[in-house]
Amino acid sequence: MRDLSLEVIGRCAFGDDYSTIMIEGKHIRLTDYTQQLESKVFEYGMSPSYFFCPKIFDLDLDEDTRELKRLRQVVKTVGRQILKNRIQEIQKDPHCLESRTDLLNLMIRSHLNGRDFEECESLLNQELLIDECVTFVFAGSETTSALMEWTFYNLTQHPDALEKLRAELENHFGEALAANPEKIITNPRKLDELPYLDRVIRETLRMFPPAPAASPRVALKDVELGSLKIKKGTLVSVTPYL
């Protein structure tokens, strides 16, 4: 399921499948690295040291911190490769910057702010774009995978909902669904025409949120939330499970 979610994210965000990518003449399976990195980040994210001094994990303190740095570097190298491929593609065919509507093109156009690519390529903040790519791949792959798994589970536990959803998809896609479901390509805006699918996904997110907690924040001032009083400087994290 992780491979599938990476493929979905790759095609939607970057216009290609990056579940496996060639780097320095070697094919790497990105799922392996994102899973390891996720485990390390979660492990350190639960450490109080991370909240008060996150830069401590950039140091070569021990084997674990060195492994974390190595995994982060691999994933960032993937981000650089994705951006490099796209820039080379735009250099060969400048029109693809306007014709393609994936997330990476939207970010590049936003950075250019209406200026010509050939004249302003040097103004692109490539490191920022790379970080955006890495964040989208890393944060999106696991949450998307978890959402799909729980959605399929919920549907197996509620056959009536599964049949209702199947009927909506068949009605929307018609004969194309029965002929070759793997070849169906739909405009994202067409998803608005699938209200039951939307409700199935939203209910799954309500029951099984993919992210167990939001990133911690520090209260900048005293705050009252109902009967709860939060003092300035308190570290606050919200979990959707509650």
Short mmCIF file of C-alpha atoms in Angstrom, two decimals:
data_model
loop_
_atom_site.label_atom_id
_atom_site.label_comp_id
_atom_site.label_asym_id
_atom_site.label_seq_id
_atom_site.Cartn_x
_atom_site.Cartn_y
_atom_site.Cartn_z
CA MET A 1 0.00 0.00 0.00
CA ARG A 2 2.94 2.33 0.65
CA ASP A 3 4.21 1.77 -2.90
CA LEU A 4 0.76 2.57 -4.26
CA SER A 5 0.46 5.76 -2.20
CA LEU A 6 3.90 6.89 -3.39
CA GLU A 7 2.86 6.24 -6.98
CA VAL A 8 -0.35 8.23 -6.50
CA ILE A 9 1.52 11.15 -4.88
CA GLY A 10 4.25 11.02 -7.51
CA ARG A 11 1.80 11.21 -10.40
CA CYS A 12 -0.41 13.89 -8.82
CA ALA A 13 2.36 16.08 -7.40
CA PHE A 14 5.23 15.50 -9.81
CA GLY A 15 3.64 13.96 -12.89
CA ASP A 16 5.50 10.65 -12.67
CA ASP A 17 5.93 7.53 -10.54
CA TYR A 18 8.72 8.04 -8.01
CA SER A 19 8.14 4.96 -5.86
CA THR A 20 11.40 3.75 -7.42
CA ILE A 21 13.96 6.26 -8.65
CA MET A 22 17.41 6.18 -10.27
CA ILE A 23 20.10 8.02 -8.27
CA GLU A 24 23.79 7.89 -9.18
CA GLY A 25 23.19 4.92 -11.45
CA LYS A 26 21.32 2.93 -8.81
CA HIS A 27 17.63 2.13 -8.51
CA ILE A 28 16.36 2.80 -5.00
CA ARG A 29 12.98 1.86 -3.59
CA LEU A 30 11.80 5.06 -1.92
CA THR A 31 9.34 3.22 0.32
CA ASP A 32 12.21 1.59 2.22
CA TYR A 33 13.78 4.94 3.07
CA THR A 34 10.57 6.80 3.94
CA GLN A 35 9.55 3.98 6.29
CA GLN A 36 12.91 3.99 8.07
CA LEU A 37 12.99 7.78 8.25
CA GLU A 38 9.46 7.89 9.59
CA SER A 39 10.40 5.45 12.34
CA LYS A 40 13.45 7.51 13.33
CA VAL A 41 11.59 10.83 13.24
CA PHE A 42 8.80 9.40 15.39
CA GLU A 43 11.35 7.98 17.83
CA TYR A 44 13.16 11.30 18.22
CA GLY A 45 9.95 13.30 18.01
CA MET A 46 8.85 11.71 21.27
CA SER A 47 12.07 12.83 22.95
CA PRO A 48 11.90 16.00 25.10
CA SER A 49 15.33 16.94 23.70
CA TYR A 50 13.75 17.30 20.26
CA PHE A 51 11.24 19.92 21.46
CA PHE A 52 13.77 22.09 23.26
CA CYS A 53 16.78 21.64 20.98
CA PRO A 54 15.86 19.94 17.65
CA LYS A 55 19.26 20.84 16.13
CA ILE A 56 20.88 18.39 18.54
CA PHE A 57 19.98 15.59 16.13
CA ASP A 58 22.03 17.22 13.36
CA LEU A 59 25.15 16.35 15.34
CA ASP A 60 27.11 13.12 15.06
CA LEU A 61 26.31 12.09 18.61
CA ASP A 62 25.94 8.37 18.08
CA GLU A 63 25.08 5.72 15.50
CA ASP A 64 21.36 6.56 15.62
CA THR A 65 21.81 10.26 14.86
CA ARG A 66 24.22 9.41 12.03
CA GLU A 67 21.64 7.01 10.58
CA LEU A 68 18.95 9.68 10.81
CA LYS A 69 21.17 12.15 8.94
CA ARG A 70 21.89 9.52 6.28
CA LEU A 71 18.20 8.78 5.72
CA ARG A 72 17.35 12.49 5.55
CA GLN A 73 20.11 12.98 2.99
CA VAL A 74 18.81 10.14 0.80
CA VAL A 75 15.26 11.52 0.82
CA LYS A 76 16.55 15.03 0.09
CA THR A 77 18.61 13.66 -2.80
CA VAL A 78 15.36 12.29 -4.20
CA GLY A 79 13.86 15.77 -3.96
CA ARG A 80 16.83 17.23 -5.82
CA GLN A 81 16.50 14.59 -8.54
CA ILE A 82 12.78 15.29 -8.97
CA LEU A 83 13.41 19.02 -9.35
CA LYS A 84 16.41 18.47 -11.64
CA ASN A 85 14.32 16.26 -13.95
CA ARG A 86 11.57 18.87 -14.16
CA ILE A 87 13.94 21.78 -14.85
CA GLN A 88 15.60 19.78 -17.66
CA GLU A 89 12.15 19.01 -19.07
CA ILE A 90 11.15 22.70 -19.02
CA GLN A 91 14.45 23.68 -20.64
CA LYS A 92 13.71 21.30 -23.52
CA ASP A 93 10.06 22.32 -23.82
CA PRO A 94 9.14 25.63 -22.08
CA HIS A 95 5.47 25.12 -22.96
CA CYS A 96 5.19 22.18 -20.53
CA LEU A 97 5.44 24.68 -17.66
CA GLU A 98 1.95 25.89 -18.58
CA SER A 99 0.48 22.68 -19.98
CA ARG A 100 1.20 20.48 -16.95
CA THR A 101 -0.93 21.06 -13.88
CA ASP A 102 0.83 18.98 -11.22
CA LEU A 103 1.89 20.45 -7.89
CA LEU A 104 5.56 20.90 -8.83
CA ASN A 105 4.68 23.03 -11.87
CA LEU A 106 2.31 25.11 -9.75
CA MET A 107 5.10 25.74 -7.22
CA ILE A 108 7.60 26.69 -9.94
CA ARG A 109 5.10 29.07 -11.57
CA SER A 110 4.41 30.61 -8.17
CA HIS A 111 8.13 31.23 -7.66
CA LEU A 112 8.47 32.78 -11.11
CA ASN A 113 5.45 35.02 -10.43
CA GLY A 114 4.63 35.48 -14.11
CA ARG A 115 8.23 35.95 -15.25
CA ASP A 116 9.81 34.00 -18.11
CA PHE A 117 11.50 30.76 -17.02
CA GLU A 118 14.59 31.15 -19.23
CA GLU A 119 15.26 34.63 -17.87
CA CYS A 120 14.49 33.90 -14.22
CA GLU A 121 15.58 30.27 -13.68
CA SER A 122 18.45 31.50 -11.51
CA LEU A 123 15.94 33.22 -9.21
CA LEU A 124 14.24 29.94 -8.30
CA ASN A 125 14.70 29.05 -4.65
CA GLN A 126 15.64 25.47 -5.44
CA GLU A 127 16.32 24.43 -1.85
CA LEU A 128 12.84 25.59 -0.83
CA LEU A 129 11.28 23.70 -3.73
CA ILE A 130 13.30 20.60 -2.80
CA ASP A 131 12.11 20.84 0.82
CA GLU A 132 8.51 21.15 -0.40
CA CYS A 133 8.93 18.03 -2.55
CA VAL A 134 10.47 16.06 0.32
CA THR A 135 7.73 17.16 2.74
CA PHE A 136 5.00 16.22 0.30
CA VAL A 137 6.49 12.79 -0.41
CA PHE A 138 7.40 11.98 3.20
CA ALA A 139 4.35 13.36 5.00
CA GLY A 140 1.90 12.42 2.27
CA SER A 141 2.92 8.83 1.55
CA GLU A 142 2.30 7.40 5.03
CA THR A 143 -0.94 9.30 5.68
CA THR A 144 -2.32 8.42 2.24
CA SER A 145 -1.37 4.78 2.73
CA ALA A 146 -3.06 4.66 6.15
CA LEU A 147 -6.19 6.33 4.77
CA MET A 148 -6.51 3.79 1.94
CA GLU A 149 -5.98 0.85 4.29
CA TRP A 150 -8.62 2.02 6.77
CA THR A 151 -11.04 2.91 3.96
CA PHE A 152 -10.79 -0.58 2.48
CA TYR A 153 -11.17 -2.07 5.94
CA ASN A 154 -14.28 -0.02 6.66
CA LEU A 155 -15.82 -1.01 3.33
CA THR A 156 -15.23 -4.71 4.01
CA GLN A 157 -17.03 -4.29 7.34
CA HIS A 158 -19.98 -2.52 5.70
CA PRO A 159 -20.98 -4.38 2.49
CA ASP A 160 -23.99 -2.11 1.98
CA ALA A 161 -21.73 0.95 1.84
CA LEU A 162 -19.39 -0.88 -0.53
CA GLU A 163 -22.25 -1.66 -2.91
CA LYS A 164 -23.52 1.93 -2.76
CA LEU A 165 -20.04 3.24 -3.55
CA ARG A 166 -19.61 0.73 -6.37
CA ALA A 167 -22.92 1.84 -7.87
CA GLU A 168 -21.86 5.51 -7.75
CA LEU A 169 -18.54 4.73 -9.49
CA GLU A 170 -20.24 2.62 -12.16
CA ASN A 171 -22.80 5.33 -12.78
CA HIS A 172 -20.07 7.98 -13.05
CA PHE A 173 -17.57 6.11 -15.22
CA GLY A 174 -20.02 3.95 -17.15
CA GLU A 175 -18.65 1.30 -19.49
CA ALA A 176 -15.05 2.49 -19.07
CA LEU A 177 -14.97 1.09 -15.53
CA ALA A 178 -15.96 -2.41 -16.64
CA ALA A 179 -13.77 -2.38 -19.77
CA ASN A 180 -10.46 -1.30 -18.25
CA PRO A 181 -10.59 0.24 -14.75
CA GLU A 182 -6.81 0.68 -14.60
CA LYS A 183 -6.85 3.08 -17.56
CA ILE A 184 -9.43 5.48 -16.16
CA ILE A 185 -8.09 9.01 -15.80
CA THR A 186 -10.39 11.60 -14.31
CA ASN A 187 -10.11 15.33 -13.75
CA PRO A 188 -9.74 16.03 -9.99
CA ARG A 189 -12.66 18.46 -10.27
CA LYS A 190 -14.83 15.52 -11.35
CA LEU A 191 -14.47 14.13 -7.84
CA ASP A 192 -17.08 16.69 -6.79
CA GLU A 193 -19.53 14.51 -8.72
CA LEU A 194 -18.85 11.60 -6.36
CA PRO A 195 -20.50 12.75 -3.11
CA TYR A 196 -20.77 9.28 -1.58
CA LEU A 197 -17.06 8.60 -2.13
CA ASP A 198 -16.36 11.92 -0.42
CA ARG A 199 -18.47 10.89 2.58
CA VAL A 200 -16.78 7.48 2.79
CA ILE A 201 -13.34 9.10 2.91
CA ARG A 202 -14.38 11.78 5.39
CA GLU A 203 -15.94 9.22 7.71
CA THR A 204 -12.79 7.11 7.56
CA LEU A 205 -10.70 10.18 8.44
CA ARG A 206 -13.03 10.86 11.37
CA MET A 207 -12.81 7.31 12.70
CA PHE A 208 -9.13 6.64 11.98
CA PRO A 209 -7.10 9.87 11.59
CA PRO A 210 -3.80 9.01 9.81
CA ALA A 211 -1.81 11.47 11.93
CA PRO A 212 -2.03 10.63 15.65
CA ALA A 213 -1.15 14.17 16.72
CA ALA A 214 -0.45 17.59 15.30
CA SER A 215 3.04 19.10 15.56
CA PRO A 216 3.57 20.63 19.02
CA ARG A 217 3.24 24.38 19.44
CA VAL A 218 4.29 26.69 22.26
CA ALA A 219 1.63 29.00 23.68
CA LEU A 220 2.80 32.60 23.14
CA LYS A 221 0.42 33.92 25.77
CA ASP A 222 -2.01 32.71 28.43
CA VAL A 223 -5.01 31.09 26.74
CA GLU A 224 -8.35 29.77 27.98
CA LEU A 225 -10.05 26.96 26.04
CA GLY A 226 -13.35 26.45 27.77
CA SER A 227 -12.47 25.41 31.30
CA LEU A 228 -8.88 24.62 30.34
CA LYS A 229 -6.25 27.27 31.16
CA ILE A 230 -2.99 27.13 29.21
CA LYS A 231 -0.12 29.24 30.51
CA LYS A 232 2.32 31.08 28.28
CA GLY A 233 5.26 28.86 27.32
CA THR A 234 3.28 25.59 27.62
CA LEU A 235 4.01 22.98 24.94
CA VAL A 236 0.69 22.01 23.32
CA SER A 237 -0.12 19.15 20.97
CA VAL A 238 -3.58 18.20 19.70
CA THR A 239 -4.59 14.64 18.86
CA PRO A 240 -7.62 14.12 16.58
CA TYR A 241 -8.31 10.81 18.32
CA LEU A 242 -9.65 12.81 21.26
#
